[in-house]
Short mmCIF file of C-alpha atoms in Angstrom, two decimals:
data_model
loop_
_atom_site.label_atom_id
_atom_site.label_comp_id
_atom_site.label_asym_id
_atom_site.label_seq_id
_atom_site.Cartn_x
_atom_site.Cartn_y
_atom_site.Cartn_z
CA UNK N 20 -49.91 -45.86 -103.09
CA UNK N 21 -51.68 -47.58 -100.24
CA UNK N 22 -55.35 -46.77 -99.91
CA UNK N 23 -56.13 -45.88 -96.31
CA UNK N 24 -59.24 -47.38 -94.75
CA UNK N 25 -61.73 -45.96 -92.28
CA UNK N 26 -61.82 -47.27 -88.73
CA UNK N 27 -65.45 -48.13 -88.07
CA UNK N 28 -67.61 -45.03 -88.01
CA UNK N 29 -64.78 -42.65 -87.06
CA UNK N 30 -63.11 -40.02 -89.21
CA UNK N 31 -59.78 -41.82 -88.79
CA UNK N 32 -58.27 -43.26 -91.97
CA UNK N 33 -55.34 -45.65 -91.59
CA UNK N 34 -53.02 -47.87 -93.54
CA UNK N 35 -54.49 -51.36 -92.99
CA UNK N 36 -51.05 -52.41 -91.73
CA UNK N 37 -50.26 -50.50 -88.56
CA UNK N 38 -47.46 -50.88 -86.04
CA UNK N 39 -47.83 -52.27 -82.54
CA UNK N 40 -45.07 -50.69 -80.44
CA UNK N 41 -44.79 -52.78 -77.29
CA UNK N 42 -41.22 -53.56 -78.38
CA UNK N 43 -40.42 -49.84 -78.57
CA UNK N 44 -39.41 -49.08 -74.99
CA UNK N 45 -41.40 -51.99 -73.58
CA UNK N 46 -38.62 -53.08 -71.24
CA UNK N 47 -41.09 -54.78 -68.92
CA UNK N 48 -42.24 -56.98 -71.83
CA UNK N 49 -39.01 -57.70 -73.71
CA UNK N 50 -35.57 -57.79 -72.07
CA UNK N 51 -32.53 -56.12 -73.64
CA UNK N 52 -34.39 -53.75 -75.93
CA UNK N 53 -32.34 -51.14 -77.74
CA UNK N 54 -34.27 -47.86 -77.63
CA UNK N 55 -32.51 -46.35 -80.63
CA UNK N 56 -33.44 -49.41 -82.68
CA UNK N 57 -37.00 -49.02 -81.46
CA UNK N 58 -37.13 -45.38 -82.52
CA UNK N 59 -35.59 -46.21 -85.89
CA UNK N 60 -38.27 -48.88 -86.37
CA UNK N 61 -40.96 -46.23 -85.94
CA UNK N 62 -39.15 -43.81 -88.25
CA UNK N 63 -38.92 -46.49 -90.95
CA UNK N 64 -42.59 -47.38 -90.49
CA UNK N 65 -43.66 -43.78 -91.08
CA UNK N 66 -41.24 -43.38 -94.01
CA UNK N 67 -42.80 -46.44 -95.65
CA UNK N 68 -46.37 -45.27 -95.33
CA UNK N 69 -47.53 -46.70 -91.99
CA UNK N 70 -49.60 -44.02 -90.31
CA UNK N 71 -51.26 -46.05 -87.53
CA UNK N 72 -49.16 -46.37 -84.37
CA UNK N 73 -50.39 -48.28 -81.32
CA UNK N 74 -48.77 -47.79 -77.92
CA UNK N 75 -49.79 -47.82 -74.25
CA UNK N 76 -48.87 -46.52 -70.82
CA UNK N 77 -47.98 -50.06 -69.73
CA UNK N 78 -45.30 -50.51 -72.40
CA UNK N 79 -42.28 -49.61 -70.31
CA UNK N 80 -44.27 -48.50 -68.38
CA UNK N 81 -44.44 -45.01 -69.92
CA UNK N 82 -41.25 -45.45 -71.94
CA UNK N 83 -42.92 -46.44 -75.22
CA UNK N 84 -45.10 -43.33 -75.19
CA UNK N 85 -42.06 -41.16 -74.49
CA UNK N 86 -40.08 -42.64 -77.38
CA UNK N 87 -43.05 -42.40 -79.76
CA UNK N 88 -43.43 -38.76 -78.76
CA UNK N 89 -39.77 -38.13 -79.57
CA UNK N 90 -40.14 -39.74 -82.99
CA UNK N 91 -43.22 -37.70 -83.83
CA UNK N 92 -41.44 -34.52 -82.80
CA UNK N 93 -38.44 -35.46 -84.95
CA UNK N 94 -40.67 -36.37 -87.90
CA UNK N 95 -42.74 -33.22 -87.76
CA UNK N 96 -45.69 -35.08 -89.28
CA UNK N 97 -48.08 -35.33 -86.34
CA UNK N 98 -51.12 -34.44 -88.44
CA UNK N 99 -50.38 -37.37 -90.79
CA UNK N 100 -50.27 -39.97 -88.01
CA UNK N 101 -53.16 -41.80 -86.37
CA UNK N 102 -51.85 -42.25 -82.84
CA UNK N 103 -53.46 -44.76 -80.49
CA UNK N 104 -52.58 -45.30 -76.86
CA UNK N 105 -54.10 -47.08 -73.91
CA UNK N 106 -54.41 -46.56 -70.17
CA UNK N 107 -56.34 -47.67 -67.09
CA UNK N 108 -53.58 -48.70 -64.70
CA UNK N 109 -51.62 -47.19 -61.86
CA UNK N 110 -48.94 -48.54 -59.57
CA UNK N 111 -49.50 -48.82 -55.83
CA UNK N 112 -46.65 -50.29 -53.78
CA UNK N 113 -45.24 -51.89 -56.90
CA UNK N 114 -48.53 -53.52 -57.86
CA UNK N 115 -50.62 -52.70 -60.92
CA UNK N 116 -54.09 -51.48 -60.00
CA UNK N 117 -56.78 -51.23 -62.67
CA UNK N 118 -58.80 -48.03 -62.53
CA UNK N 119 -61.54 -47.03 -64.99
CA UNK N 120 -62.94 -44.22 -62.86
CA UNK N 121 -63.75 -41.10 -64.88
CA UNK N 122 -61.37 -38.90 -62.89
CA UNK N 123 -58.49 -41.31 -63.31
CA UNK N 124 -59.06 -41.82 -67.02
CA UNK N 125 -59.08 -38.07 -67.59
CA UNK N 126 -55.78 -37.72 -65.71
CA UNK N 127 -54.38 -40.69 -67.62
CA UNK N 128 -55.10 -38.97 -70.92
CA UNK N 129 -53.44 -35.76 -69.70
CA UNK N 130 -50.34 -37.74 -68.69
CA UNK N 131 -50.20 -39.52 -72.04
CA UNK N 132 -50.50 -36.22 -73.90
CA UNK N 133 -47.40 -34.96 -72.10
CA UNK N 134 -45.36 -38.09 -72.76
CA UNK N 135 -46.40 -38.15 -76.40
CA UNK N 136 -45.68 -34.41 -76.79
CA UNK N 137 -49.00 -33.80 -78.51
CA UNK N 138 -52.19 -31.90 -77.76
CA UNK N 139 -54.52 -34.65 -78.95
CA UNK N 140 -54.66 -38.45 -79.15
CA UNK N 141 -56.44 -39.90 -82.17
CA UNK N 142 -57.63 -43.08 -80.45
CA UNK N 143 -57.59 -43.68 -76.70
CA UNK N 144 -58.42 -47.12 -75.31
CA UNK N 145 -59.40 -48.18 -71.83
CA UNK N 146 -56.67 -50.83 -71.71
CA UNK N 147 -58.29 -53.23 -69.22
CA UNK N 148 -61.64 -53.19 -67.41
CA UNK N 149 -61.65 -52.77 -63.65
CA UNK N 150 -64.15 -54.52 -61.41
CA UNK N 151 -66.07 -51.58 -60.00
CA UNK N 152 -66.60 -48.80 -62.52
CA UNK N 153 -69.75 -48.94 -64.68
CA UNK N 154 -68.37 -49.16 -68.19
CA UNK N 155 -70.76 -46.61 -69.67
CA UNK N 156 -69.57 -44.10 -67.06
CA UNK N 157 -65.95 -44.76 -67.98
CA UNK N 158 -66.70 -44.29 -71.67
CA UNK N 159 -68.76 -41.22 -70.81
CA UNK N 160 -65.62 -39.60 -69.41
CA UNK N 161 -63.83 -40.29 -72.69
CA UNK N 162 -66.80 -38.83 -74.57
CA UNK N 163 -66.24 -35.58 -72.65
CA UNK N 164 -62.57 -35.63 -73.66
CA UNK N 165 -63.61 -36.25 -77.27
CA UNK N 166 -65.94 -33.27 -77.13
CA UNK N 167 -63.01 -31.19 -75.81
CA UNK N 168 -60.80 -32.31 -78.70
CA UNK N 169 -58.25 -34.10 -76.52
CA UNK N 170 -59.07 -37.43 -78.13
CA UNK N 171 -60.72 -38.14 -81.48
CA UNK N 172 -62.05 -41.67 -80.97
CA UNK N 173 -62.90 -43.99 -78.09
CA UNK N 174 -61.63 -47.54 -77.72
CA UNK N 175 -61.83 -50.37 -75.23
CA UNK N 176 -59.47 -53.31 -74.93
CA UNK N 177 -59.71 -56.71 -73.25
CA UNK N 178 -63.41 -56.21 -72.51
CA UNK N 179 -65.79 -59.14 -72.37
CA UNK N 180 -68.81 -59.11 -74.63
CA UNK N 181 -71.01 -58.08 -71.70
CA UNK N 182 -68.62 -55.26 -70.78
CA UNK N 183 -68.53 -54.03 -74.37
CA UNK N 184 -72.32 -53.88 -74.50
CA UNK N 185 -72.38 -51.91 -71.24
CA UNK N 186 -69.60 -49.61 -72.46
CA UNK N 187 -71.46 -48.94 -75.70
CA UNK N 188 -74.85 -48.32 -74.10
CA UNK N 189 -74.84 -44.77 -75.45
CA UNK N 190 -73.17 -45.70 -78.74
CA UNK N 191 -69.87 -43.98 -78.02
CA UNK N 192 -67.42 -46.86 -78.55
CA UNK N 193 -65.56 -46.63 -81.86
CA UNK N 194 -62.97 -49.41 -81.64
CA UNK N 195 -62.36 -52.55 -79.62
CA UNK N 196 -59.02 -54.29 -79.43
CA UNK N 197 -59.11 -57.97 -78.55
CA UNK N 198 -57.15 -61.22 -78.64
CA UNK N 199 -57.82 -62.87 -81.97
CA UNK N 200 -55.90 -65.00 -84.42
CA UNK N 201 -56.40 -68.14 -86.49
CA UNK N 202 -55.76 -70.29 -83.43
CA UNK N 203 -58.08 -68.23 -81.22
CA UNK N 204 -61.29 -67.42 -83.06
CA UNK N 205 -63.88 -67.00 -80.31
CA UNK N 206 -64.41 -63.39 -81.38
CA UNK N 207 -66.16 -64.60 -84.53
CA UNK N 208 -69.08 -65.84 -82.42
CA UNK N 209 -69.88 -62.64 -80.57
CA UNK N 210 -67.55 -59.67 -81.02
CA UNK N 211 -67.38 -59.60 -84.82
CA UNK N 212 -71.16 -59.81 -85.37
CA UNK N 213 -71.70 -57.11 -82.72
CA UNK N 214 -69.02 -54.79 -84.09
CA UNK N 215 -70.33 -55.19 -87.63
CA UNK N 216 -73.86 -54.32 -86.49
CA UNK N 217 -72.70 -51.26 -84.54
CA UNK N 218 -70.04 -50.04 -87.00
CA UNK N 219 -67.24 -50.57 -84.50
CA UNK N 220 -63.78 -51.48 -85.72
CA UNK N 221 -62.19 -54.64 -84.27
CA UNK N 222 -58.39 -54.54 -83.98
CA UNK N 223 -56.85 -57.95 -83.19
CA UNK N 224 -53.78 -58.22 -81.01
CA UNK N 225 -51.37 -61.17 -81.07
CA UNK N 226 -52.38 -61.63 -84.74
CA UNK N 227 -49.45 -63.98 -85.40
CA UNK N 228 -49.98 -66.04 -82.21
CA UNK N 229 -46.58 -65.21 -80.66
CA UNK N 230 -44.87 -66.05 -83.94
CA UNK N 231 -46.50 -69.42 -84.52
CA UNK N 232 -48.37 -68.05 -87.53
CA UNK N 233 -45.23 -66.47 -88.90
CA UNK N 234 -44.08 -69.73 -90.47
CA UNK N 235 -40.59 -69.64 -88.95
CA UNK N 236 -40.81 -72.51 -86.45
CA UNK N 237 -40.12 -76.23 -86.95
CA UNK N 238 -40.68 -79.35 -84.86
CA UNK N 239 -37.18 -78.88 -83.49
CA UNK N 240 -37.76 -75.32 -82.29
CA UNK N 241 -37.60 -74.95 -78.50
CA UNK N 242 -38.78 -72.07 -76.36
CA UNK N 243 -37.54 -70.73 -73.05
CA UNK N 244 -39.91 -67.81 -72.63
CA UNK N 245 -43.66 -67.63 -71.97
CA UNK N 246 -44.36 -69.65 -75.10
CA UNK N 247 -43.03 -72.73 -73.33
CA UNK N 248 -46.12 -72.58 -71.10
CA UNK N 249 -48.54 -71.79 -73.92
CA UNK N 250 -50.67 -74.83 -74.91
CA UNK N 251 -50.25 -73.89 -78.58
CA UNK N 252 -46.54 -74.67 -78.28
CA UNK N 253 -46.74 -77.88 -76.26
CA UNK N 254 -46.42 -81.51 -77.32
CA UNK N 255 -48.66 -82.96 -79.98
CA UNK N 256 -50.67 -79.75 -80.24
CA UNK N 257 -47.54 -77.91 -81.38
CA UNK N 258 -46.91 -80.52 -84.09
CA UNK N 259 -50.50 -80.31 -85.32
CA UNK N 260 -50.38 -76.53 -85.34
CA UNK N 261 -47.21 -76.56 -87.41
CA UNK N 262 -48.94 -78.83 -89.92
CA UNK N 263 -51.73 -76.27 -90.28
CA UNK N 264 -49.18 -73.53 -90.83
CA UNK N 265 -47.53 -75.62 -93.54
CA UNK N 266 -50.82 -75.69 -95.43
CA UNK N 267 -50.75 -71.90 -95.38
CA UNK N 268 -47.26 -72.03 -96.84
CA UNK N 269 -48.66 -73.62 -100.00
CA UNK N 270 -50.88 -70.58 -100.51
CA UNK N 271 -48.03 -68.21 -99.68
CA UNK N 272 -45.65 -69.90 -102.13
CA UNK N 273 -48.20 -69.59 -104.91
CA UNK N 274 -48.22 -65.81 -104.35
CA UNK N 275 -44.49 -65.39 -103.82
CA UNK N 276 -45.30 -64.30 -100.29
CA UNK N 277 -44.66 -65.57 -96.80
CA UNK N 278 -47.01 -67.25 -94.35
CA UNK N 279 -47.33 -64.16 -92.16
CA UNK N 280 -48.46 -62.09 -95.15
CA UNK N 281 -51.22 -64.57 -95.97
CA UNK N 282 -52.38 -64.67 -92.35
CA UNK N 283 -52.56 -60.89 -92.01
CA UNK N 284 -54.26 -60.58 -95.39
CA UNK N 285 -56.88 -63.10 -94.28
CA UNK N 286 -57.74 -61.05 -91.20
CA UNK N 287 -58.34 -58.01 -93.37
CA UNK N 288 -61.04 -59.92 -95.26
CA UNK N 289 -63.06 -60.42 -92.07
CA UNK N 290 -66.00 -58.24 -91.07
CA UNK N 291 -65.07 -55.30 -88.81
CA UNK N 292 -61.31 -55.89 -89.03
CA UNK N 293 -60.21 -52.72 -90.79
CA UNK N 294 -56.55 -52.86 -89.75
CA UNK N 295 -53.99 -55.04 -88.02
CA UNK N 296 -51.09 -53.91 -85.84
CA UNK N 297 -48.29 -56.48 -85.97
CA UNK N 298 -45.32 -55.58 -83.80
CA UNK N 299 -41.73 -55.17 -84.88
CA UNK N 300 -38.44 -55.07 -82.99
CA UNK N 301 -36.35 -54.07 -86.00
CA UNK N 302 -36.90 -51.79 -89.02
CA UNK N 303 -36.67 -54.65 -91.51
CA UNK N 304 -39.63 -56.36 -89.80
CA UNK N 305 -41.78 -53.31 -90.54
CA UNK N 306 -40.93 -53.49 -94.23
CA UNK N 307 -41.66 -57.23 -94.14
CA UNK N 308 -45.11 -56.68 -92.61
CA UNK N 309 -46.03 -54.18 -95.32
CA UNK N 310 -45.66 -56.86 -98.00
CA UNK N 311 -49.05 -58.08 -96.77
CA UNK N 312 -50.61 -55.36 -98.91
CA UNK N 313 -49.35 -57.13 -102.03
CA UNK N 314 -51.35 -60.28 -101.19
CA UNK N 315 -54.84 -60.71 -102.62
CA UNK N 316 -56.76 -63.80 -101.53
CA UNK N 317 -59.44 -65.39 -103.69
CA UNK N 318 -62.76 -66.35 -102.12
CA UNK N 319 -61.79 -70.03 -102.33
CA UNK N 320 -58.51 -69.32 -100.55
CA UNK N 321 -60.32 -67.37 -97.84
CA UNK N 322 -62.66 -70.32 -97.31
CA UNK N 323 -59.80 -72.82 -97.35
CA UNK N 324 -57.91 -70.95 -94.62
CA UNK N 325 -61.13 -70.79 -92.61
CA UNK N 326 -61.54 -74.57 -92.89
CA UNK N 327 -57.94 -75.36 -91.93
CA UNK N 328 -58.26 -73.56 -88.61
CA UNK N 329 -61.91 -74.12 -87.79
#
């Protein structure tokens, strides 16, 4: 039985392995998605003990929230699920406009509640900061919604360190979601010390670096999507990165695990990282991610992984 962990100072307790659902209805992110497969992926996640689901208005847009809402209605286990979603965008003439104004955020939450077919959201994030709204005012609007019971916890995503400090001026921020993985560790210099000090949970996105930390690629692997333009996947850097991943494979083999399991397990040893939310396009990937919970890293292994990617 998996022991659920507390997110920061909230009263939300989650399986440390959650599910990122941008591939569930996220047609604007991944082409040729099968929605029934996406729904089945969520069903299998819940059946296997995952209770932390992460979605967003922009996945689809809207479609991911709608599908998640359908699954929760079919499951009939809403009170057992910690449901996170994100918003801060609207479309104007086909363009995405960021809006953190209190009035817009309140309407965004109302819209998400309808799509998700629920009367409360466990964790609502401001998905992206806009340029004009004071961040403490934006979070203040979410505090009002928390007081009303429409959300249970307040999150911010993609905020700079300065924006996080402004957003948390009154101490209302519970969770921050940010870009962090073994190849991108800037958060260790500012975000992780701050979140530890303020009892805020840090949830990393892109934890497997677009698959590079999954251990499935070789020197011969080619890419035709956005990874082809990512410096991590280009030229000599790609070769060197693969060599680092191979060193992780030695640790994984010694534990009868896979590279991705070791990587995710390492994140969970870091201060403030209470949970990770790897994505999945198919049900079997969910089951694969859960094998992370069988991996226990020794202190020397934790330090070795740190040194490989420093």
